[in-house]
Coordinates of C-alpha atoms and ligand atoms in Angstrom, one line a residue:
M372 CA -11.7 -2.9 -7.1
K373 CA -9.3 -5.8 -6.1
I374 CA -6.6 -4.6 -4.4
G375 CA -3.6 -6.1 -3.1
F376 CA -1.9 -4.1 0.0
I377 CA 1.8 -4.9 1.6
G378 CA 3.1 -3.3 4.4
T379 CA 0.8 -2.3 7.0
G380 CA 2.9 -0.4 9.8
I381 CA 2.5 2.9 10.8
M382 CA 2.0 4.3 7.6
G383 CA 0.3 1.3 5.6
R384 CA -2.0 0.1 8.0
P385 CA -4.3 3.1 8.2
M386 CA -4.1 3.9 4.1
A387 CA -4.9 0.4 3.6
L388 CA -8.1 0.8 6.2
N389 CA -9.1 4.1 4.4
L390 CA -9.2 2.0 1.1
I391 CA -11.1 -1.0 2.8
K392 CA -13.9 1.7 4.4
A393 CA -14.2 3.6 0.5
G394 CA -15.4 0.3 -0.6
H395 CA -12.6 -1.6 -2.0
E396 CA -11.8 -5.5 -1.8
L397 CA -8.4 -5.7 -0.3
L398 CA -5.8 -9.0 0.1
T399 CA -2.7 -8.6 1.8
W400 CA 0.3 -10.4 3.4
G401 CA 2.6 -9.4 5.9
R402 CA 5.2 -11.5 7.7
R403 CA 3.9 -11.2 10.8
F404 CA 0.2 -11.6 12.0
D405 CA 0.1 -8.9 14.8
T406 CA 0.5 -6.1 11.8
V407 CA -1.9 -7.7 9.9
E408 CA -4.7 -8.9 11.9
P409 CA -6.3 -5.5 12.4
L410 CA -6.7 -5.3 8.4
L411 CA -8.0 -9.1 8.4
V412 CA -10.6 -7.6 11.2
A413 CA -11.6 -4.7 9.2
G414 CA -12.6 -7.2 6.0
A415 CA -9.4 -7.8 4.0
M416 CA -8.3 -11.0 3.1
G417 CA -4.8 -13.0 3.9
K418 CA -2.5 -14.6 1.5
G419 CA 0.1 -16.8 2.0
T420 CA 3.0 -14.9 0.0
P421 CA 2.9 -11.5 -1.7
A422 CA 2.6 -13.7 -5.4
E423 CA -0.7 -14.8 -4.1
V424 CA -2.1 -11.5 -3.2
A425 CA -0.9 -10.3 -7.0
A426 CA -2.5 -13.2 -8.5
S427 CA -6.0 -12.1 -6.9
A428 CA -6.0 -8.1 -7.7
E429 CA -5.7 -5.3 -10.3
I430 CA -3.4 -2.9 -8.8
C431 CA -0.8 -3.8 -5.8
F432 CA 0.6 -1.2 -3.4
T433 CA 3.6 -1.1 -1.4
V434 CA 4.3 0.7 1.9
V435 CA 7.2 -1.3 3.3
S436 CA 10.7 0.3 4.1
G437 CA 14.0 0.6 2.3
T438 CA 15.0 -0.3 -1.1
S439 CA 16.1 -3.7 -0.5
D440 CA 12.6 -4.1 1.3
V441 CA 11.1 -3.1 -1.8
E442 CA 13.1 -5.2 -4.0
Q443 CA 12.1 -8.3 -1.8
V444 CA 8.4 -7.9 -2.1
I445 CA 7.8 -7.2 -5.4
L446 CA 11.1 -9.2 -7.2
G447 CA 11.9 -11.9 -4.5
E448 CA 11.6 -15.5 -4.4
R449 CA 7.8 -15.4 -3.5
G450 CA 7.2 -11.4 -4.5
L451 CA 4.6 -9.9 -6.3
V452 CA 6.0 -10.4 -9.7
H453 CA 5.5 -14.2 -9.6
G454 CA 1.7 -13.8 -9.4
V455 CA 0.9 -10.5 -11.1
K456 CA -1.1 -10.8 -14.3
P457 CA 0.0 -8.3 -17.3
G458 CA -1.8 -5.0 -17.7
S459 CA -1.9 -4.8 -13.6
V460 CA -0.3 -2.2 -11.5
I461 CA 2.3 -2.3 -8.8
V462 CA 2.2 1.1 -6.6
D463 CA 5.1 1.2 -4.4
M464 CA 4.4 4.4 -2.1
S465 CA 7.8 3.6 0.2
T466 CA 10.4 5.7 0.1
I467 CA 13.5 4.2 -1.9
A468 CA 16.2 5.1 -4.0
P469 CA 15.2 6.7 -7.4
S470 CA 17.4 4.4 -9.1
A471 CA 15.7 1.6 -7.7
T472 CA 12.3 2.3 -9.1
R473 CA 13.5 2.8 -12.2
R474 CA 15.3 -0.8 -12.4
I475 CA 12.3 -2.1 -10.9
A476 CA 9.8 -0.8 -13.1
A477 CA 11.9 -2.0 -16.2
Q478 CA 12.1 -5.6 -14.9
L479 CA 8.0 -5.3 -14.2
E480 CA 7.7 -4.0 -18.0
V481 CA 9.6 -6.8 -19.7
R482 CA 6.2 -8.9 -18.0
G483 CA 3.8 -6.4 -19.4
V484 CA 3.3 -4.7 -16.1
D485 CA 3.0 -1.1 -15.1
M486 CA 4.8 0.4 -12.2
L487 CA 4.2 3.8 -10.1
D488 CA 6.5 5.3 -7.5
A489 CA 4.3 7.7 -5.2
P490 CA 5.9 8.2 -1.9
V491 CA 4.2 10.2 0.6
S492 CA 4.1 12.8 2.9
G493 CA 2.1 14.2 6.0
G494 CA 3.2 10.9 8.2
Q495 CA -0.1 9.3 10.6
A496 CA -2.0 11.4 10.7
G497 CA -2.0 12.7 7.1
A498 CA -2.8 8.1 6.8
T499 CA -5.2 8.2 9.1
Q500 CA -7.1 11.2 7.7
G501 CA -6.6 10.5 3.8
T502 CA -4.8 13.7 3.7
L503 CA -1.4 12.7 1.9
S504 CA 0.8 14.8 0.2
I505 CA 1.2 12.1 -3.0
M506 CA 4.3 12.5 -5.3
A507 CA 4.0 9.9 -8.3
G508 CA 6.4 8.8 -11.1
G509 CA 5.1 6.3 -14.1
K510 CA 3.3 7.3 -17.2
T511 CA 0.4 9.5 -17.5
E512 CA -2.5 7.0 -18.1
V513 CA -1.3 4.8 -15.2
F514 CA -1.3 7.6 -12.7
E515 CA -4.8 8.9 -13.7
R516 CA -6.2 5.1 -13.5
V517 CA -4.5 5.0 -10.3
K518 CA -5.8 8.1 -9.1
P519 CA -9.4 7.4 -7.9
L520 CA -7.1 5.3 -5.4
F521 CA -4.9 7.8 -4.5
E522 CA -7.6 10.6 -3.8
I523 CA -9.2 7.9 -1.1
M524 CA -5.4 8.1 1.0
G525 CA -4.5 12.1 -0.1
K526 CA -5.4 15.4 -0.7
N527 CA -2.4 16.9 -2.6
I528 CA -1.9 14.5 -5.9
V529 CA 1.1 15.4 -8.3
H530 CA 1.9 13.8 -10.9
V531 CA 5.5 14.6 -11.0
G532 CA 7.1 12.7 -13.8
D533 CA 8.3 9.4 -15.5
H534 CA 9.9 6.4 -13.3
G535 CA 11.8 7.6 -10.5
A536 CA 10.5 11.8 -10.5
G537 CA 8.4 10.6 -7.6
Q538 CA 11.1 9.1 -5.7
V539 CA 13.3 12.6 -6.2
V540 CA 10.7 14.9 -4.9
K541 CA 10.3 13.1 -1.8
A542 CA 14.1 13.2 -1.3
C543 CA 13.9 16.7 -1.7
N544 CA 10.6 16.8 0.7
Q545 CA 13.1 14.8 2.7
I546 CA 16.1 17.8 2.6
V547 CA 13.9 20.5 3.2
V548 CA 11.6 18.2 6.5
S549 CA 15.1 18.0 7.8
L550 CA 16.7 21.0 7.7
T551 CA 13.7 22.6 9.2
L552 CA 13.7 20.2 12.0
Q553 CA 17.1 21.0 13.0
G554 CA 16.3 24.9 12.4
V555 CA 13.4 24.4 15.0
A556 CA 15.3 22.4 17.4
E557 CA 18.2 25.4 17.4
A558 CA 15.4 27.5 18.2
I559 CA 13.9 26.0 20.8
L560 CA 17.5 25.3 22.8
L561 CA 18.5 28.6 22.2
A562 CA 15.3 30.0 23.7
R563 CA 15.3 27.7 26.4
K564 CA 18.7 28.8 27.4
N565 CA 18.1 32.0 27.4
G566 CA 15.6 31.6 30.1
V567 CA 12.4 32.1 27.4
D568 CA 9.5 30.2 27.4
P569 CA 9.7 28.1 24.0
T570 CA 6.0 27.6 24.4
K571 CA 5.6 31.3 23.7
M572 CA 8.3 31.0 21.2
R573 CA 6.7 29.1 19.3
E574 CA 3.4 30.8 19.3
A575 CA 4.9 33.7 18.2
L576 CA 6.7 32.4 15.6
L577 CA 3.7 30.3 14.0
D578 CA 2.1 33.0 11.8
G579 CA 5.5 34.3 10.8
Y580 CA 7.7 33.7 7.6
A581 CA 9.6 30.9 10.2
G582 CA 6.1 29.2 10.7
S583 CA 5.5 26.2 9.3
K584 CA 4.2 22.4 9.8
I585 CA 7.0 21.1 11.8
L586 CA 7.1 23.8 14.2
E587 CA 3.8 23.2 14.6
V588 CA 3.7 19.3 15.2
H589 CA 7.3 18.4 15.6
G590 CA 8.3 21.6 18.2
L591 CA 5.2 20.5 20.4
R592 CA 6.6 16.9 20.3
M593 CA 10.6 18.7 21.2
M594 CA 8.8 20.6 23.9
N595 CA 7.3 17.8 25.5
A596 CA 10.2 15.7 25.1
D597 CA 7.2 13.2 23.3
Y598 CA 9.5 10.5 21.1
K599 CA 6.4 8.2 20.5
P600 CA 6.6 7.7 16.5
G601 CA 5.6 8.9 14.1
F602 CA 8.3 8.5 11.8
K603 CA 11.1 6.6 13.3
V604 CA 14.8 7.7 13.3
K605 CA 15.9 4.7 11.4
L606 CA 13.4 5.9 8.7
H607 CA 15.0 9.3 8.3
H608 CA 18.2 8.1 9.0
K609 CA 17.5 5.8 5.6
D610 CA 16.0 8.2 4.0
L611 CA 19.0 10.7 4.4
G612 CA 21.3 7.8 2.9
I613 CA 18.8 8.3 -0.3
V614 CA 19.5 12.1 -0.2
L615 CA 23.2 11.7 -0.1
D616 CA 23.9 9.2 -2.6
N617 CA 21.6 10.5 -5.0
A618 CA 23.5 14.0 -4.5
S619 CA 26.8 12.3 -4.8
E620 CA 25.4 10.1 -8.1
N621 CA 24.6 13.8 -9.5
H622 CA 27.9 15.7 -7.9
V623 CA 25.6 18.4 -6.1
P624 CA 26.8 19.2 -2.5
L625 CA 24.8 19.4 0.2
P626 CA 26.0 20.8 2.8
G627 CA 23.1 21.5 5.4
T628 CA 21.5 17.9 4.7
A629 CA 24.9 16.6 5.8
I630 CA 25.1 18.2 8.8
V631 CA 21.8 17.0 9.7
A632 CA 22.3 13.6 8.5
Q633 CA 24.9 13.5 10.9
Q634 CA 22.5 14.4 14.0
I635 CA 20.5 11.8 12.8
E636 CA 23.5 9.4 13.1
A637 CA 24.5 10.0 16.5
L638 CA 21.2 9.1 17.4
M639 CA 21.1 6.0 15.6
E640 CA 24.7 5.3 17.7
A641 CA 23.2 6.2 20.9
G642 CA 20.4 3.7 20.3
D643 CA 17.9 6.2 18.9
A644 CA 16.8 4.3 16.0
E645 CA 13.1 3.9 17.1
L646 CA 12.1 7.3 18.7
D647 CA 10.1 9.9 16.5
S648 CA 12.3 11.7 14.6
A649 CA 11.9 15.3 16.6
A650 CA 14.1 13.5 18.8
I651 CA 16.5 15.2 16.7
M652 CA 16.3 17.9 19.7
L653 CA 17.9 15.2 21.9
A654 CA 21.0 14.9 19.7
L655 CA 21.4 18.7 20.1
E656 CA 20.7 18.8 23.7
R657 CA 23.6 16.4 24.3
L658 CA 25.5 18.5 22.1
A659 CA 24.8 21.4 24.1
G660 CA 25.6 19.5 27.4
Ligands
NAP636 P1 6.7 0.9 9.8 O1 6.0 1.4 10.6 O2 8.1 0.6 10.3 O3 5.9 0.1 8.7 C1 6.9 -0.7 7.9 C2 5.5 -1.8 7.8 O4 6.5 -2.6 6.4 C3 5.8 -3.3 8.2 O5 4.1 -4.0 8.2 C4 6.9 -4.3 8.4 O6 6.7 -5.5 8.5 C5 6.8 -3.8 6.6 N1 8.2 -4.7 6.0 C6 9.1 -4.0 6.1 N2 10.1 -4.4 5.2 C7 9.6 -5.9 4.7 C8 9.8 -6.9 4.1 N3 11.0 -6.8 3.6 N4 9.1 -7.9 3.8 C9 7.8 -7.4 4.3 N5 7.1 -6.5 5.0 C10 8.1 -5.6 5.2 O7 7.1 2.1 8.5 P2 6.0 3.4 8.2 O8 6.8 4.3 9.2 O9 4.4 2.8 8.1 O10 6.8 3.8 7.2 C11 6.4 2.7 5.9 C12 7.2 3.9 4.6 O11 6.5 4.8 4.5 C13 8.9 4.3 4.9 O12 9.3 3.7 3.5 C14 8.8 5.4 5.3 O13 10.1 6.1 4.8 C15 7.8 6.1 4.5 N6 7.2 6.9 4.9 C16 6.9 7.0 6.3 C17 6.4 8.2 7.4 C18 6.2 8.5 8.5 O14 5.6 9.2 9.1 N7 5.6 7.3 9.1 C19 5.8 9.5 6.4 C20 6.0 9.2 5.3 C21 7.0 8.1 4.5 P3 7.1 -6.2 9.8 O15 5.9 -5.9 10.9 O16 6.7 -7.5 9.4 O17 8.3 -5.4 10.3

């Protein structure tokens, strides 16, 4: 299949490479050559604009950063919308606001183009190994059409509802991830302050009810002070903004998430935007002196 792919960062690059490995023909565009180059080396064809990518592809994927980036790449001056053929599909796998994804889907529908919001969870490792969790929103028949491609990139693939539902589920995912990150950091701090080896604490907790992927992966990063991204603090900041804005629109109090958002805000202000979000440990260490 001829597939368009835009957004070749920490997540997008390995996802795109898996599609190439599975035998698909990839067309790509990027605003910087060095991010696109690894795909070209792997056999993808470079195009001059997103519109040119869309003109040659049956299905286009976007894995960029935030809401305004997705709007720019899809609806902007040289965006996918200016090349896309009626009957084709645009699948946005970035994490953006549910309301924005519904708006974009409505604008594409007018032109006879279908959209899915299909954000992911599972990090760089999941993207590389093709084991991402994919939460998709949109029409059932469009989901079924794209599913074989999702199966190359992910393992747990769930059609969660209509347009925007994928982004709502991703917001739910970020609530659980954020609060768990905070909990793991607090546990490590308390163990240390008591003179108890946090490595032993983590080992003891892993198989009980306190066990989680976050304790396993991010707990280790926190103990090693290894904050190479991964999932950048600035993206976590973006995601918590999406969660809290949506909660406010829907009159839902989220006190736990709001506290973690303040920790992430502190990291942003301290100049730690490019670190992995396990650096929430740093914010807590600073609070504890
Ligand atoms: P990243 O490493 O910063 O990569 C983002 C990519 O999108 C880069 O190639 C960037 O191009 C491109 N891009 C961003 N804005 C653009 C624009 N306006 N026009 C053209 N290209 C643009 O980010 P990532 O970690 O791969 O994350 C991508 C998405 O997946 C985000 O929505 C994030 O929240 C979500 N996500 C990330 C993780 C994770 O663990 N990292 C996990 C789940 C979901 P440049 O190189 O030119 O900047």
